[in-house]
Short mmCIF file of C-alpha atoms in Angstrom, two decimals:
data_model
loop_
_atom_site.label_atom_id
_atom_site.label_comp_id
_atom_site.label_asym_id
_atom_site.label_seq_id
_atom_site.Cartn_x
_atom_site.Cartn_y
_atom_site.Cartn_z
CA MET A 71 -25.67 -11.81 -15.61
CA THR A 72 -28.57 -9.37 -14.77
CA ARG A 73 -29.64 -11.92 -12.04
CA PHE A 74 -26.16 -11.86 -10.60
CA VAL A 75 -26.08 -8.06 -10.54
CA SER A 76 -29.42 -7.98 -8.73
CA ALA A 77 -28.25 -10.42 -6.11
CA VAL A 78 -25.13 -8.21 -5.55
CA ALA A 79 -27.43 -5.26 -4.84
CA VAL A 80 -29.26 -7.26 -2.21
CA LEU A 81 -26.25 -8.81 -0.53
CA ALA A 82 -23.80 -5.88 -0.54
CA THR A 83 -22.91 -4.13 2.64
CA ALA A 84 -21.43 -0.70 2.35
CA ALA A 85 -19.48 1.09 4.99
CA ALA A 86 -18.29 4.72 5.24
CA LEU A 87 -15.28 3.76 7.29
CA THR A 88 -14.35 5.47 10.54
CA ALA A 89 -11.45 7.70 9.87
CA GLN A 90 -8.11 6.11 10.49
CA VAL A 91 -5.28 7.87 8.62
CA PRO A 92 -6.90 11.12 7.27
CA TYR A 93 -6.69 11.68 3.61
CA GLY A 94 -3.42 13.36 2.56
CA SER A 95 -1.68 12.18 5.76
CA SER A 96 0.73 9.25 6.24
CA VAL A 97 1.02 6.44 8.74
CA VAL A 98 4.57 5.96 10.00
CA GLY A 99 6.02 2.88 11.67
CA VAL A 100 8.80 3.00 14.24
CA ILE A 101 11.13 0.28 15.68
CA GLY A 102 13.35 0.44 18.78
CA ASN A 103 10.77 2.73 20.30
CA LEU A 104 11.69 5.23 23.04
CA ALA A 105 8.96 6.15 25.51
CA PRO A 106 6.37 7.45 24.99
CA SER A 107 6.41 6.25 21.43
CA GLU A 108 4.17 3.19 20.85
CA GLY A 109 5.28 2.29 17.26
CA LEU A 110 2.98 4.31 15.10
CA PHE A 111 2.43 7.98 14.16
CA MET A 112 0.12 9.78 11.81
CA ALA A 113 1.97 12.51 10.03
CA ASP A 114 0.11 15.33 8.10
CA ARG A 115 1.08 18.11 5.71
CA ALA A 116 0.66 20.91 8.26
CA GLY A 117 3.62 19.74 10.36
CA VAL A 118 1.66 17.75 12.89
CA ALA A 119 2.66 14.19 13.86
CA THR A 120 0.05 12.49 16.05
CA PRO A 121 1.18 9.52 18.19
CA VAL A 122 -1.06 6.39 17.77
CA THR A 123 -1.55 4.67 21.10
CA GLY A 124 -2.92 1.30 22.29
CA LEU A 125 -1.07 -1.11 19.99
CA LEU A 126 0.01 -3.44 22.85
CA ALA A 127 -3.31 -3.08 24.63
CA ALA A 128 -5.09 -4.09 21.39
CA GLY A 129 -3.17 -7.39 21.20
CA SER A 130 0.22 -6.78 19.55
CA SER A 131 3.16 -8.71 21.14
CA ASN A 132 5.53 -5.69 20.71
CA LEU A 133 5.73 -2.14 19.54
CA ASN A 134 8.24 -2.58 16.67
CA VAL A 135 6.38 -1.65 13.52
CA ASN A 136 8.79 -2.39 10.76
CA ALA A 137 6.45 -2.04 7.80
CA VAL A 138 3.10 -0.31 7.27
CA ALA A 139 0.73 -0.35 4.30
CA LEU A 140 -2.80 1.05 3.95
CA ASP A 141 -5.29 -1.54 2.61
CA PRO A 142 -6.11 -0.83 -1.05
CA ILE A 143 -9.87 -1.31 -0.44
CA ASP A 144 -10.96 -0.94 3.25
CA ASP A 145 -9.94 0.83 6.42
CA ARG A 146 -7.30 -1.52 7.62
CA VAL A 147 -3.59 -0.77 8.18
CA TRP A 148 -1.39 -3.77 7.69
CA ILE A 149 1.79 -3.94 9.84
CA THR A 150 4.75 -6.14 10.48
CA SER A 151 7.34 -6.29 13.26
CA SER A 152 11.08 -6.27 13.23
CA THR A 153 11.11 -9.09 15.82
CA THR A 154 8.40 -11.45 14.82
CA ASN A 155 7.31 -13.38 11.63
CA GLN A 156 3.70 -12.05 11.81
CA LEU A 157 1.65 -10.09 9.34
CA ASN A 158 -1.05 -8.28 11.21
CA TRP A 159 -3.73 -5.71 10.55
CA ILE A 160 -5.14 -3.04 12.72
CA ARG A 161 -7.99 -0.45 12.72
CA ILE A 162 -7.52 2.94 14.35
CA LEU A 163 -10.26 4.99 16.02
CA GLY A 164 -9.14 8.54 16.26
CA SER A 165 -5.52 8.07 17.26
CA THR A 166 -5.89 4.84 19.19
CA VAL A 167 -5.67 1.22 17.85
CA SER A 168 -9.16 -0.17 18.21
CA GLN A 169 -8.67 -3.58 16.67
CA PHE A 170 -5.73 -5.88 16.17
CA THR A 171 -5.73 -9.17 14.16
CA GLN A 172 -2.86 -11.55 13.58
CA HIS A 173 -3.40 -12.53 9.97
CA GLY A 174 -0.48 -14.60 8.71
CA THR A 175 3.07 -15.71 9.12
CA ILE A 176 6.19 -16.38 7.07
CA THR A 177 9.27 -18.49 7.86
CA VAL A 178 11.62 -15.71 9.24
CA ASN A 179 11.36 -12.81 11.58
CA SER A 180 11.70 -9.17 10.64
CA LEU A 181 9.42 -8.55 7.74
CA ALA A 182 10.53 -5.49 5.99
CA SER A 183 7.90 -4.35 3.44
CA ILE A 184 4.31 -4.84 2.33
CA THR A 185 2.46 -4.37 -1.04
CA PHE A 186 -0.52 -6.07 -2.61
CA ASP A 187 -1.15 -8.21 -5.71
CA ASP A 188 -4.01 -7.79 -8.20
CA ASN A 189 -6.37 -9.71 -5.89
CA ALA A 190 -5.34 -7.50 -2.90
CA ASN A 191 -3.46 -10.36 -1.29
CA PRO A 192 -0.68 -8.94 0.89
CA LEU A 193 2.87 -9.54 -0.46
CA VAL A 194 5.48 -9.38 2.24
CA CYS A 195 9.25 -9.49 1.90
CA GLY A 196 11.95 -10.02 4.43
CA GLY A 197 15.08 -11.89 5.42
CA THR A 198 17.82 -13.42 3.45
CA ALA A 199 17.67 -16.06 0.70
CA LEU A 200 16.07 -18.38 3.18
CA ALA A 201 13.08 -16.03 2.95
CA GLY A 202 12.14 -13.80 0.04
CA VAL A 203 8.75 -12.57 -1.18
CA PHE A 204 5.65 -14.26 0.26
CA ARG A 205 1.96 -14.09 -0.67
CA ILE A 206 -0.61 -14.44 2.15
CA ASP A 207 -4.25 -15.03 1.35
CA ARG A 208 -6.31 -11.85 1.91
CA LYS A 209 -9.24 -13.76 3.40
CA LEU A 210 -7.87 -16.89 4.97
CA GLY A 211 -4.55 -15.57 6.23
CA GLY A 212 -2.26 -18.32 7.65
CA ALA A 213 1.19 -19.38 6.43
CA GLY A 214 2.59 -17.35 3.52
CA THR A 215 3.54 -19.00 0.19
CA ILE A 216 6.95 -18.01 -1.18
CA ILE A 217 6.63 -16.58 -4.73
CA GLY A 218 10.20 -15.59 -5.26
CA ALA A 219 13.75 -15.18 -3.71
CA VAL A 220 17.04 -13.67 -4.48
CA ALA A 221 20.07 -15.71 -3.55
CA THR A 222 22.21 -12.99 -2.00
CA GLY A 223 21.35 -10.12 0.32
CA THR A 224 18.46 -9.26 2.57
CA HIS A 225 14.98 -8.57 1.01
CA ASN A 226 14.42 -5.12 2.40
CA GLY A 227 11.89 -3.34 0.20
CA ILE A 228 9.16 -4.14 -2.27
CA THR A 229 7.12 -2.09 -4.60
CA LYS A 230 5.05 -2.58 -7.79
CA ASP A 231 4.66 -0.49 -10.95
CA GLY A 232 1.37 0.35 -12.77
CA ALA A 233 1.35 -3.04 -14.57
CA GLY A 234 1.74 -4.91 -11.30
CA ASN A 235 5.30 -5.98 -11.79
CA LEU A 236 7.31 -6.20 -8.54
CA TYR A 237 10.70 -4.66 -7.58
CA ILE A 238 12.71 -5.91 -4.64
CA GLY A 239 15.47 -3.82 -3.06
CA MET A 240 18.20 -5.85 -1.54
CA PHE A 241 20.10 -4.67 1.53
CA GLY A 242 23.86 -5.65 1.45
CA THR A 243 24.17 -5.85 -2.40
CA GLY A 244 22.53 -2.56 -3.58
CA GLN A 245 20.67 -4.65 -6.17
CA VAL A 246 17.02 -4.18 -7.31
CA HIS A 247 15.43 -7.34 -8.82
CA MET A 248 12.25 -7.33 -10.94
CA MET A 249 9.58 -9.92 -10.81
CA VAL A 250 7.39 -9.70 -14.00
CA LYS A 251 3.59 -10.23 -13.41
CA ASN A 252 2.06 -12.82 -15.67
CA PRO A 253 -1.48 -12.26 -17.05
CA ASN A 254 -2.85 -14.85 -14.56
CA GLY A 255 -1.52 -13.05 -11.54
CA THR A 256 1.45 -15.16 -10.92
CA TYR A 257 5.04 -13.84 -11.10
CA GLN A 258 8.17 -14.75 -12.93
CA PRO A 259 11.36 -15.45 -10.96
CA PRO A 260 13.43 -12.37 -9.82
CA VAL A 261 15.92 -10.97 -12.37
CA LEU A 262 18.49 -8.26 -11.72
CA HIS A 263 17.14 -4.93 -12.79
CA GLY A 264 19.53 -2.34 -11.57
CA THR A 265 21.94 -1.43 -8.80
CA THR A 266 22.77 1.48 -6.51
CA ALA A 267 26.27 2.62 -5.54
CA ILE A 268 25.36 2.39 -1.88
CA THR A 269 24.61 -1.17 -0.99
CA SER A 270 22.42 -0.64 2.10
CA ILE A 271 19.05 -0.30 0.43
CA SER A 272 16.40 0.54 3.05
CA GLY A 273 13.34 1.25 0.85
CA ILE A 274 11.97 1.41 -2.62
CA ALA A 275 8.86 3.05 -4.17
CA PHE A 276 7.43 3.37 -7.75
CA ALA A 277 6.54 6.86 -9.04
CA PRO A 278 4.54 7.09 -12.37
CA THR A 279 5.19 9.53 -15.07
CA ASP A 280 3.88 12.96 -14.40
CA GLY A 281 4.62 14.48 -17.87
CA VAL A 282 7.89 15.80 -16.68
CA ASN A 283 9.49 12.83 -14.85
CA PRO A 284 9.32 9.34 -16.38
CA ASP A 285 8.19 6.21 -14.60
CA GLU A 286 10.88 5.59 -12.15
CA LEU A 287 11.91 3.91 -8.90
CA TRP A 288 12.91 5.83 -5.93
CA ILE A 289 15.40 4.13 -3.51
CA THR A 290 16.66 5.04 -0.02
CA THR A 291 19.87 3.79 1.40
CA PHE A 292 21.92 4.36 4.62
CA GLY A 293 24.58 6.32 2.64
CA ALA A 294 26.20 9.48 4.02
CA ALA A 295 24.34 12.76 3.87
CA GLY A 296 23.97 13.78 0.15
CA ASN A 297 24.68 10.29 -1.03
CA GLN A 298 21.85 8.15 0.08
CA LEU A 299 18.81 8.75 -2.13
CA PHE A 300 18.56 7.36 -5.71
CA ARG A 301 16.26 7.37 -8.63
CA MET A 302 16.29 4.51 -11.19
CA PRO A 303 14.64 4.50 -14.53
CA ILE A 304 11.84 1.93 -14.78
CA THR A 305 13.84 0.38 -17.61
CA GLY A 306 16.54 -0.47 -15.05
CA GLY A 307 20.32 0.14 -14.93
CA ALA A 308 22.28 2.26 -12.41
CA GLY A 309 20.61 4.36 -9.83
CA VAL A 310 21.10 8.04 -10.24
CA PRO A 311 22.00 9.98 -7.00
CA VAL A 312 19.55 12.69 -5.94
CA ALA A 313 21.50 15.67 -4.66
CA ASN A 314 20.10 16.84 -1.33
CA THR A 315 20.95 17.07 2.40
CA LEU A 316 19.25 13.99 3.70
CA ALA A 317 20.71 11.16 5.66
CA GLY A 318 19.53 8.20 7.62
CA CYS A 319 16.65 7.62 5.22
CA ASN A 320 14.97 4.32 6.36
CA TRP A 321 11.95 4.22 4.02
CA VAL A 322 10.50 5.97 0.89
CA ASP A 323 6.93 6.38 -0.25
CA TYR A 324 5.42 8.02 -3.36
CA ASP A 325 2.38 10.30 -2.58
CA ARG A 326 0.07 10.29 -5.55
CA SER A 327 -2.10 13.02 -4.23
CA ARG A 328 0.86 15.48 -4.21
CA ASN A 329 3.15 13.80 -6.77
CA ASP A 330 6.12 13.94 -4.37
CA ILE A 331 8.39 11.63 -2.41
CA LEU A 332 8.07 11.10 1.36
CA ILE A 333 10.96 9.92 3.35
CA ALA A 334 11.12 8.50 6.94
CA SER A 335 14.41 9.56 8.34
CA GLN A 336 16.26 8.65 11.56
CA ALA A 337 19.23 10.98 11.20
CA GLY A 338 19.28 13.69 13.92
CA ASN A 339 15.64 14.43 14.78
CA ASP A 340 13.27 11.64 13.68
CA ARG A 341 11.31 13.20 10.88
CA VAL A 342 9.21 12.87 7.72
CA PHE A 343 10.56 14.66 4.67
CA GLN A 344 9.10 15.76 1.38
CA VAL A 345 11.33 15.48 -1.72
CA ASN A 346 10.43 17.36 -4.94
CA ARG A 347 10.54 14.74 -7.83
CA THR A 348 12.09 17.21 -10.30
CA THR A 349 14.59 19.20 -8.23
CA GLY A 350 15.39 16.74 -5.44
CA LEU A 351 14.90 19.55 -2.95
CA ASP A 352 14.05 18.19 0.52
CA THR A 353 11.68 19.91 3.00
CA THR A 354 10.81 18.85 6.52
CA LEU A 355 7.12 17.98 6.86
CA CYS A 356 7.00 17.20 10.51
CA THR A 357 9.04 15.96 13.46
CA LEU A 358 7.95 12.73 15.26
CA GLY A 359 7.33 13.45 18.92
CA SER A 360 10.30 15.14 20.60
CA GLY A 361 12.42 14.12 17.66
CA SER A 362 13.75 11.06 19.52
CA VAL A 363 11.14 8.38 19.25
CA GLY A 364 13.27 5.41 18.10
CA VAL A 365 13.93 4.38 14.52
CA PRO A 366 11.30 5.53 11.89
CA ALA A 367 11.22 2.42 9.69
CA SER A 368 8.21 2.84 7.21
CA ASN A 369 5.59 5.17 5.98
CA ASP A 370 2.55 5.03 3.67
CA ALA A 371 0.36 7.93 2.43
CA ASN A 372 -3.36 7.87 2.22
CA ASP A 373 -3.28 9.01 -1.42
CA ALA A 374 -5.74 7.07 -3.54
CA PRO A 375 -7.20 9.10 -6.45
CA TRP A 376 -10.77 10.40 -6.10
CA ALA A 377 -13.52 8.19 -7.51
CA GLY A 378 -11.01 5.49 -8.31
CA THR A 379 -12.38 1.97 -8.10
CA THR A 380 -10.57 -0.96 -6.62
CA VAL A 381 -12.02 -4.42 -6.95
CA ALA A 382 -10.76 -7.71 -5.37
CA PRO A 383 -10.35 -10.35 -6.63
CA MET A 384 -9.64 -8.98 -10.09
CA ILE A 385 -8.32 -12.33 -11.52
CA LEU A 386 -10.48 -15.43 -11.28
CA ASN A 387 -8.66 -17.72 -13.73
CA GLY A 388 -11.99 -19.40 -14.41
CA GLY A 389 -12.72 -19.99 -10.67
CA VAL A 390 -16.32 -19.69 -9.48
CA GLY A 391 -15.71 -19.21 -5.73
CA PRO A 392 -16.62 -18.97 -3.10
CA PHE A 393 -14.79 -15.71 -2.57
CA ASP A 394 -15.39 -12.30 -0.98
CA LEU A 395 -16.02 -9.67 -3.73
CA GLU A 396 -14.78 -6.32 -2.35
CA VAL A 397 -15.16 -2.94 -3.95
CA GLY A 398 -13.69 0.29 -2.62
CA THR A 399 -13.31 3.87 -3.63
CA THR A 400 -11.98 7.15 -2.17
CA ALA A 401 -13.80 10.50 -2.18
CA PRO A 402 -13.25 13.88 -0.53
CA PRO A 403 -14.02 13.67 3.18
CA GLY A 404 -17.59 14.65 3.90
CA THR A 405 -18.94 14.02 0.43
CA LEU A 406 -21.55 11.56 -0.55
CA ALA A 407 -19.95 8.66 -2.49
CA LEU A 408 -21.47 5.80 -4.35
CA ILE A 409 -20.20 2.45 -5.58
CA GLY A 410 -22.10 0.39 -8.18
CA THR A 411 -22.10 -1.33 -11.51
CA ALA A 412 -22.21 0.38 -14.92
CA PHE A 413 -22.57 -2.71 -17.05
CA PRO A 414 -24.57 -4.81 -17.92
CA SER A 415 -26.95 -2.73 -15.86
CA VAL A 416 -26.69 0.28 -13.54
CA VAL A 417 -27.06 -0.83 -10.00
CA VAL A 418 -26.01 1.15 -6.89
CA LEU A 419 -24.33 -1.14 -4.36
CA GLY A 420 -23.41 1.26 -1.62
CA VAL A 421 -23.84 4.92 -0.87
CA ALA A 422 -22.70 6.86 2.22
CA LEU A 423 -21.03 10.03 3.53
CA VAL A 424 -17.36 9.38 3.74
CA GLY A 425 -15.24 10.07 6.82
CA ALA A 426 -11.95 11.96 7.13
CA ASP A 427 -10.04 9.04 5.56
CA GLY A 428 -12.20 9.40 2.32
CA LYS A 429 -12.90 5.74 2.08
CA LEU A 430 -16.16 3.82 1.12
CA SER A 431 -16.16 0.09 0.52
CA VAL A 432 -18.59 -2.73 -0.30
CA ASN A 433 -18.10 -6.36 0.74
CA LEU A 434 -19.98 -9.34 -0.62
CA PRO A 435 -19.00 -12.35 1.43
CA ASN A 436 -18.82 -15.94 0.07
CA VAL A 437 -19.87 -15.16 -3.60
CA THR A 438 -20.21 -18.35 -5.72
CA LEU A 439 -20.76 -18.01 -9.52
CA GLY A 440 -22.96 -20.36 -11.44
CA GLY A 441 -20.03 -21.07 -13.84
CA PRO A 442 -16.91 -19.38 -15.16
CA ILE A 443 -17.53 -15.85 -16.53
CA ALA A 444 -15.70 -14.12 -19.40
CA PRO A 445 -13.30 -11.24 -18.67
CA GLY A 446 -15.11 -7.84 -18.55
CA SER A 447 -18.54 -9.34 -17.87
CA LEU A 448 -19.23 -6.56 -15.31
CA GLN A 449 -18.08 -2.98 -14.92
CA PHE A 450 -17.80 -1.52 -11.50
CA ILE A 451 -17.71 2.29 -11.07
CA ALA A 452 -17.64 4.87 -8.24
CA ALA A 453 -18.75 8.49 -7.99
CA TYR A 454 -19.23 11.33 -5.48
CA PHE A 455 -21.04 14.55 -5.20
CA ASP A 456 -18.80 17.52 -4.59
CA VAL A 457 -19.68 20.52 -2.30
CA PHE A 458 -21.39 22.17 -5.32
CA GLY A 459 -23.65 19.23 -5.91
CA ASN A 460 -21.80 18.11 -9.06
CA LEU A 461 -21.55 14.36 -9.62
CA ASN A 462 -17.90 13.34 -10.26
CA ILE A 463 -17.70 9.90 -11.89
CA GLY A 464 -14.58 7.72 -12.02
CA ALA A 465 -13.35 5.48 -14.76
CA PRO A 466 -15.14 2.08 -14.91
CA VAL A 467 -13.25 -1.05 -13.96
CA SER A 468 -14.06 -4.21 -16.17
CA TRP A 469 -14.31 -7.27 -14.16
CA PRO A 470 -12.87 -9.91 -13.99
CA ALA A 471 -9.57 -9.19 -15.58
CA LEU A 472 -9.17 -12.88 -16.41
#
């Protein structure tokens, strides 16, 4: 094992990634764009929404960004369209798309939502029962593999809880279905988990307990003003309406850095709203463009915890590779961050000053093990030096999980 760790130290390449979505801001996807909107905005907490340009010039076939998701490890932004069957990823330099890659496909058009499994493979949902939830290989891309489908309604939103279980919001039925994650990273078939009184579910997000509010699901619908936002206990059952003034809510995201709910709304002015988890009070964060940019359809906040460590793949199931071993962390912009191993020996794998997006990652391509290794054979860890020179160390992550 010591030999393997030493090899990791030699082969690893670390990158302090060029700022894409600044830490604390959100990326917002828009469909049915009205000029000059080009499908993407960056929305911050100071009331500024910056248009992202160059999506078509970078290689996209259209501007309709129906789903967005920030990568859990590196600097990519994953996107889908409301008119194609493609899962793509982009990189952004400043406020311009600098790279576009078509990564994978599923069997129907209009992919509605993106999350990631324990191995950081994208999970995409969309379409009716002919579609469902698909897994697309993180490294190889290509055709997605269906992992679950609900017989009635449109798969219009997907999220996961702290244990990795999936929840699918169905447009047309108001149903939320749960897919329990098995220890080996597979999922059980969808089972009915709860319902909302308004059947037009447009988005779903998991919010963990904060000591006041329990683990819960937040669900947006296209209900009338004051009757479109719901919270559902993680144990399931009926969604509870959240009293506020919002309408036209087309997506919902939980911001871990602020412990609040972010809503992309298309009613009246196209805006991003903040919703207090305890009171339900809604506050406008920013207006997109002139307030008439198309249909805001998705949003994801750059909100990873400081010095948290994410490793992919986490589940090997006895496999020996080859696989790309990726380790990522988030630290305050401008600080010096490190990624390394804490067990069986301390080895620094990467160190760099982080950019405005706060991300640092290490990638070891084509790793092949000499044989299967036991769960927890290594521990990865991240840390950063704050502005006072203090070393802040995150919790170690035992690898592999299985």
